[in-house]
Tab-separated table of C-alpha atoms in Angstrom:
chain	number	residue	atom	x	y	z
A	609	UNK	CA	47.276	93.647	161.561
A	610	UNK	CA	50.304	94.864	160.190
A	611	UNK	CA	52.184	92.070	160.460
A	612	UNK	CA	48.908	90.179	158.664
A	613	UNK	CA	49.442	92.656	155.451
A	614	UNK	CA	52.717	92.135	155.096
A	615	UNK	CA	53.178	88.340	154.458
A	616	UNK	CA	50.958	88.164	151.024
A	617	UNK	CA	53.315	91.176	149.812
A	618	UNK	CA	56.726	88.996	150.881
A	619	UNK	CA	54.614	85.970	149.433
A	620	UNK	CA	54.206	87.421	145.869
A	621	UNK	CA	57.554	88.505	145.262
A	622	UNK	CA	59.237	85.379	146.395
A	623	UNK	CA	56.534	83.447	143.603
A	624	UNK	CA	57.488	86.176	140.936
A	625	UNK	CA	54.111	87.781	140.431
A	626	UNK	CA	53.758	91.236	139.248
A	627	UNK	CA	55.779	93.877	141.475
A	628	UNK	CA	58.823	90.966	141.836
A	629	UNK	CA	62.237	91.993	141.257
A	630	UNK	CA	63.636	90.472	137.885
A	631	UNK	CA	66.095	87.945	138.293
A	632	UNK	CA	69.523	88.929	138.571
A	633	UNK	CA	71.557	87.737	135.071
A	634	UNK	CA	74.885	86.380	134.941
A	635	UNK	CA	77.812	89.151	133.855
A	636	UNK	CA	81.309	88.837	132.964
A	637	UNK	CA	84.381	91.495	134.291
A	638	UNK	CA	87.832	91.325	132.641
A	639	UNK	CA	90.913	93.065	133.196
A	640	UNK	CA	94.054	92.960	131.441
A	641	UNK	CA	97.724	92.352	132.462
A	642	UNK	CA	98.768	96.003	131.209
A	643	UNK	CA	96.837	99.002	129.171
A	644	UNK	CA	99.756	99.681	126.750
A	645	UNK	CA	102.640	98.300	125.276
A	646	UNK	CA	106.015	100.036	123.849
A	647	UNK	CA	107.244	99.397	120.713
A	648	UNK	CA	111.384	99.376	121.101
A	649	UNK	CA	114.222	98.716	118.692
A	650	UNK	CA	114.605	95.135	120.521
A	651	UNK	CA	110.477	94.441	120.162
A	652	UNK	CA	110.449	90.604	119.584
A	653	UNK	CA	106.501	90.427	120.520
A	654	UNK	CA	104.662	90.382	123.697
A	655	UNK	CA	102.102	88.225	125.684
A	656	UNK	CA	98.905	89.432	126.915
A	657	UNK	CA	96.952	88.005	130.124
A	658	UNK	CA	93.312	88.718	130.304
A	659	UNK	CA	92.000	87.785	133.768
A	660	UNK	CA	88.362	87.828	133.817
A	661	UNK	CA	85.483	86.296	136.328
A	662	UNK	CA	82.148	85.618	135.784
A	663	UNK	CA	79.517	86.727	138.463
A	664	UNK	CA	75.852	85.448	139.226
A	665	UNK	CA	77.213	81.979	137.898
A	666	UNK	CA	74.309	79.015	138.209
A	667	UNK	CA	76.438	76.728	140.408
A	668	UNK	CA	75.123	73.705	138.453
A	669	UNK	CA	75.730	74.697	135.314
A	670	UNK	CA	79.354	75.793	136.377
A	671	UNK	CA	79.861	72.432	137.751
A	672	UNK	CA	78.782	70.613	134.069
A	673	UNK	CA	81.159	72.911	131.837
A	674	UNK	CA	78.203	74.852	130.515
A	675	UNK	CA	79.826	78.214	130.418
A	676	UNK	CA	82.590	79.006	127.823
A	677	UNK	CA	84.748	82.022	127.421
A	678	UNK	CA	85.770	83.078	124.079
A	679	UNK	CA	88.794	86.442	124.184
A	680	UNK	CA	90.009	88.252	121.132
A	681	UNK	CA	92.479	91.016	120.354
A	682	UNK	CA	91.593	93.140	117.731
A	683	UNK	CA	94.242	95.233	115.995
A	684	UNK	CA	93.263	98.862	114.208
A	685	UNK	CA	90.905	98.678	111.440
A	686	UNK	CA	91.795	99.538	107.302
A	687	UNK	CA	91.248	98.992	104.076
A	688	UNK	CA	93.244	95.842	102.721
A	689	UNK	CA	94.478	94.985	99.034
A	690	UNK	CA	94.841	91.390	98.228
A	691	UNK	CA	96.774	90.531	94.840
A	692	UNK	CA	96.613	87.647	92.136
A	693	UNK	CA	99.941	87.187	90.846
A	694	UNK	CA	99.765	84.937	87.318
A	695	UNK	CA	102.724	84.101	84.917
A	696	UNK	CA	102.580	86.197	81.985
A	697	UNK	CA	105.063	85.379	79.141
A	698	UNK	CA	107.343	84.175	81.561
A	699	UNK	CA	106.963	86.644	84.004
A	700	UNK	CA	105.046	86.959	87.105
A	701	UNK	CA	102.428	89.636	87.135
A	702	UNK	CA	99.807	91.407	89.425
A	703	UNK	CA	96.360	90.448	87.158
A	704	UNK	CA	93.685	90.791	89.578
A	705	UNK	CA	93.286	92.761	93.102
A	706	UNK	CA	90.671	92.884	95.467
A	707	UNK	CA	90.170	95.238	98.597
A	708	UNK	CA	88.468	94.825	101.731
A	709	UNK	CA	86.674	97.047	103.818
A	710	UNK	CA	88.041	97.726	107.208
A	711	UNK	CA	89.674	94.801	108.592
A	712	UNK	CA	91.636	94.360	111.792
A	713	UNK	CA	95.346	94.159	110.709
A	714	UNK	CA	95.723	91.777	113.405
A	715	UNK	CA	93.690	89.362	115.114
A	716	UNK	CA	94.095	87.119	118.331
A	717	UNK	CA	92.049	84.984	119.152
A	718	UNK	CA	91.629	82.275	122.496
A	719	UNK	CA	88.792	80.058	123.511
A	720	UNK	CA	87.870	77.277	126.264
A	721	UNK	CA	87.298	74.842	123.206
A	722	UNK	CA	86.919	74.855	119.826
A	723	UNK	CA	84.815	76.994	118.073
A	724	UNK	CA	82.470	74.939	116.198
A	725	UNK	CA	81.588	73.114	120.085
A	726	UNK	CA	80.688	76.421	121.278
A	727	UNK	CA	78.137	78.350	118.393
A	728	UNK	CA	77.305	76.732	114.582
A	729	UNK	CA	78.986	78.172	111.956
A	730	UNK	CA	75.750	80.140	110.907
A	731	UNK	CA	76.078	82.013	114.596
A	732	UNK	CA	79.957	82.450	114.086
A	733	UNK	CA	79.682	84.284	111.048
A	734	UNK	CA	77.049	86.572	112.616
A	735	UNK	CA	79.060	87.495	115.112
A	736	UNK	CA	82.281	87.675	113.150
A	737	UNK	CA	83.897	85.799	116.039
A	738	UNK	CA	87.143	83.868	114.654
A	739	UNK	CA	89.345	83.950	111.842
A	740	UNK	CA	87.315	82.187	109.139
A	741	UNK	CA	84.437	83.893	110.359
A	742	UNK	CA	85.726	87.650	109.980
A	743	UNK	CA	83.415	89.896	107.737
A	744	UNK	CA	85.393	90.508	104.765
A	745	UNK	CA	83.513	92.881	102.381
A	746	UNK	CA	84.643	94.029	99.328
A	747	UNK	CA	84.579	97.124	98.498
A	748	UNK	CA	82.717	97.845	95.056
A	749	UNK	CA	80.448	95.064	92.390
A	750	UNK	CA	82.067	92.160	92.337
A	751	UNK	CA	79.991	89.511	90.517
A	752	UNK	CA	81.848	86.121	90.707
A	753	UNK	CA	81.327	84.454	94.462
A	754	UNK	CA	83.428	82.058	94.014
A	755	UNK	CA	86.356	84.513	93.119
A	756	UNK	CA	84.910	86.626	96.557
A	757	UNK	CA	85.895	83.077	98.352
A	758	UNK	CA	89.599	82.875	96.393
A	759	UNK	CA	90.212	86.096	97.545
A	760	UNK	CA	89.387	86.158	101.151
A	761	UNK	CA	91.034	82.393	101.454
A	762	UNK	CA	94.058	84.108	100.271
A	763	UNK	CA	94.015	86.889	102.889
A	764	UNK	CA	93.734	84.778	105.591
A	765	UNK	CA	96.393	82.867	104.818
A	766	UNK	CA	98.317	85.636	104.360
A	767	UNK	CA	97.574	87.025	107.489
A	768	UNK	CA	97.767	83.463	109.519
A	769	UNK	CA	101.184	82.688	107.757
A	770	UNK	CA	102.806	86.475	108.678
A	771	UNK	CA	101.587	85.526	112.461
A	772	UNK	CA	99.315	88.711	112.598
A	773	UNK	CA	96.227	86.303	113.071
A	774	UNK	CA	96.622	83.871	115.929
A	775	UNK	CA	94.315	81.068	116.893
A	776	UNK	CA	94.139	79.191	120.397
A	777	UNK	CA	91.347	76.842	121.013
A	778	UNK	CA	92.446	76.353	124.556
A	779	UNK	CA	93.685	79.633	125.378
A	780	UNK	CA	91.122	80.217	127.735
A	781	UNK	CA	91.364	78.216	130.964
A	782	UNK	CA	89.137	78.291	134.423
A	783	UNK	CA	91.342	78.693	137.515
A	784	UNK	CA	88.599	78.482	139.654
A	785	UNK	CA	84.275	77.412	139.071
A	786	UNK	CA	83.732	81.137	138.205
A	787	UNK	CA	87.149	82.954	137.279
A	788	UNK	CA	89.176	82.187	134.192
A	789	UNK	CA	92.988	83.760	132.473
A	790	UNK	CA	93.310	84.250	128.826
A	791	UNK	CA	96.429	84.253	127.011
A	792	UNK	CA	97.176	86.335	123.518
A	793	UNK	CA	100.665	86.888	121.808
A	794	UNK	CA	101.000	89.662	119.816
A	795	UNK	CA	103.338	89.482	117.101
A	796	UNK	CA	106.876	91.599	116.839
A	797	UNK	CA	105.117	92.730	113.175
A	798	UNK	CA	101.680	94.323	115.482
A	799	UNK	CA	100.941	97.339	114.200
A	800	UNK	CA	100.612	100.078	116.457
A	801	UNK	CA	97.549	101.818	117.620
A	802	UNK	CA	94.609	100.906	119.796
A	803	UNK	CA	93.628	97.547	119.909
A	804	UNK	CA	90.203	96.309	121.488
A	805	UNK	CA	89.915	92.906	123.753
A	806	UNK	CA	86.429	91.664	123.501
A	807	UNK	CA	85.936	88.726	125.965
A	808	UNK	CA	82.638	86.698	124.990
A	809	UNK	CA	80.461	84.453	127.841
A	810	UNK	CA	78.345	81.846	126.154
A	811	UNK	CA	75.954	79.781	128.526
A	812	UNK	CA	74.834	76.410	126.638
A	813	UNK	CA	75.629	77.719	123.400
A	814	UNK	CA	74.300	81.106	123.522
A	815	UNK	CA	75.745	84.058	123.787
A	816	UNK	CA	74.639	86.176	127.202
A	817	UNK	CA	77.357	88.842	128.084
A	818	UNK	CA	79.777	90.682	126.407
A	819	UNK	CA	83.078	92.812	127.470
A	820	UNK	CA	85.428	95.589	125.815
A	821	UNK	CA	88.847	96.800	126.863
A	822	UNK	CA	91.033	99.164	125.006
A	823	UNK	CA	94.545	98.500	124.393
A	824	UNK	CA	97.730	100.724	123.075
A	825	UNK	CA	100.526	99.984	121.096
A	826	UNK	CA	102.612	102.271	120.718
A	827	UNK	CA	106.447	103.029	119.057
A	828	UNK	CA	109.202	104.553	121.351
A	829	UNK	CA	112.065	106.070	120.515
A	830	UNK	CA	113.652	106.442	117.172
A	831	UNK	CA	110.890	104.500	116.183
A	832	UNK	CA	108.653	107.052	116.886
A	833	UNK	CA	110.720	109.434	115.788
A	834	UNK	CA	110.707	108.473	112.314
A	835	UNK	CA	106.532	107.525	112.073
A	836	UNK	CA	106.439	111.389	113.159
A	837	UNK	CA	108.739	112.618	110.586
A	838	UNK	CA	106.960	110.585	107.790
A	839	UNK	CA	104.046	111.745	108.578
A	840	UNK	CA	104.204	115.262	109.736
A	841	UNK	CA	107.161	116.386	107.334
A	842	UNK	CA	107.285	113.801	103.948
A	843	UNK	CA	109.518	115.813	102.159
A	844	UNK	CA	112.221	116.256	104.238
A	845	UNK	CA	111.556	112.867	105.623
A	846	UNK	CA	112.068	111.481	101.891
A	847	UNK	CA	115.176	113.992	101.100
A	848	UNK	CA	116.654	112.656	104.515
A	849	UNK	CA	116.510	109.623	102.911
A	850	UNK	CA	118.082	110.185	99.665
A	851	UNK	CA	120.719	111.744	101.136
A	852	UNK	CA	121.467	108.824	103.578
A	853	UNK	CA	121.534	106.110	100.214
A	854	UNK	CA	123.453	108.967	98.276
A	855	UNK	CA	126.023	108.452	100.895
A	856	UNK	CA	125.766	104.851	101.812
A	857	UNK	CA	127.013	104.292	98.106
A	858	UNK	CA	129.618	106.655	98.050
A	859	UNK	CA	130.922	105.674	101.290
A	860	UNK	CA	130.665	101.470	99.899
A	861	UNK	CA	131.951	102.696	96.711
A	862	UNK	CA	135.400	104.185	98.267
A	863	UNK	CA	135.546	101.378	100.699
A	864	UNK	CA	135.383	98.029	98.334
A	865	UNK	CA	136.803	100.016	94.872
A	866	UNK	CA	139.430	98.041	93.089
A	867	UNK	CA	142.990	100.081	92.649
């Protein structure tokens, strides 16, 4: 009899009735190729792997290209001034400014494909996911939108021409059906700090798992050593550095005089 009773309970989990189990989702896990990276004298930039794997995969929709990966690096976040320069009687002049409201000062970013194949632009700006799509708020009224467009164009290509935003629409790449590598280059201008990877798992278009990492930068060495003495002693910091140009141009003075 026991036996009997126990076959319409096996029965109505296997058909998902009340009492079943949930299905098990899909997840993502990503690791990175190191947790911090040192600043030197000789810093020229640096490459960053993010290996990653997806797990509960649907086999079929593995096997059609239905999953994309989209990795970013996000540098620390602050305030950033963007200036209109405009020739006035013959000179050039700062006439307008406009600052934003905590923005990464650098930004990586790598995908499987392009963008636009993965989400619609409505979804990417949601999200905030790639560089035209970053939330750039101003801070205080600004009335003009179309000035609001100038001025984030601007920073972008400011950003994208001093290499401190990085796109690569095949920077992602599958090494196996369910495990994929990511590569990022940070710049030799990265600012130091912690930096977050977010790794992104769409399935058909929609977004279904999301991962975070930290990652350090940080300055060694006489580097270091003068960020700390800017910061935690300015004035002798700045009368260091009077003193050093005081004598620079004595010392260049003496050496190239005339007699």
């Amino acid at each position: 009899m026991a036996g009997l009773l126990a076959l319409p309970f096996t029965t109505a989990k296997a058909q998902g009735l009340p009492g079943a189990l949930p299905p098990v989702k899909e997840g993502l896990e990503i690791g990175t190729s190191t947790t911090e990276i040192a600043i030197t004298s000789d810093f020229r930039g640096a490459d960053l792997t993010v290996f990653g794997a997806l797990t509960n995969a649907d086999e079929l929709f593995l096997a059609i290209g239905q999953y994309d990966v989209v990795v970013t690096l996000e540098g620390p976040r602050d305030y950033a001034t963007v200036r209109r320069k405009e020739r006035v009687f013959g000179i050039w002049m700062n006439t307008q400014s406009m600052t934003f409201e905590q923005t990464p000062e650098s930004y990586s970013i790598a995908s499987t494909k392009p963008l636009a194949d993965i989400q619609p632009v409505a979804q990417l700006n949601r999200l905030g996911l790639g560089i035209s799509h970053l939330t750039l708020s101003p801070t205080g009224y600004l009335g003009n939108a179309a000035q609001l467009t100038d001025f984030r164009e601007a920073y972008r290509r400011l950003k994208v021409g001093g290499g401190l935003y990085q796109n690569d629409t095949t920077g992602v790449r599958f090494v196996s059906s369910s495990l994929f590598r990511a590569s990022l280059r940070l710049p030799a201008n990265v600012p130091d700090g912690v930096h977050l990877v977010h790794a992104y798992l769409f399935k058909s278009g929609v977004l279904i798992a999301q991962k975070d990492l930290p990652l350090r930068v940080v300055k060694t060495g006489l580097e270091q050593a003068i960020t700390d003495a800017a910061h935690e002693k300015p004035l002798a910091y700045g009368l260091f550095c009077v003193m050093v140009a005081v004598v620079t141009g004595w010392g260049a003075s003496l050496l190239f005089r005339k007699d």
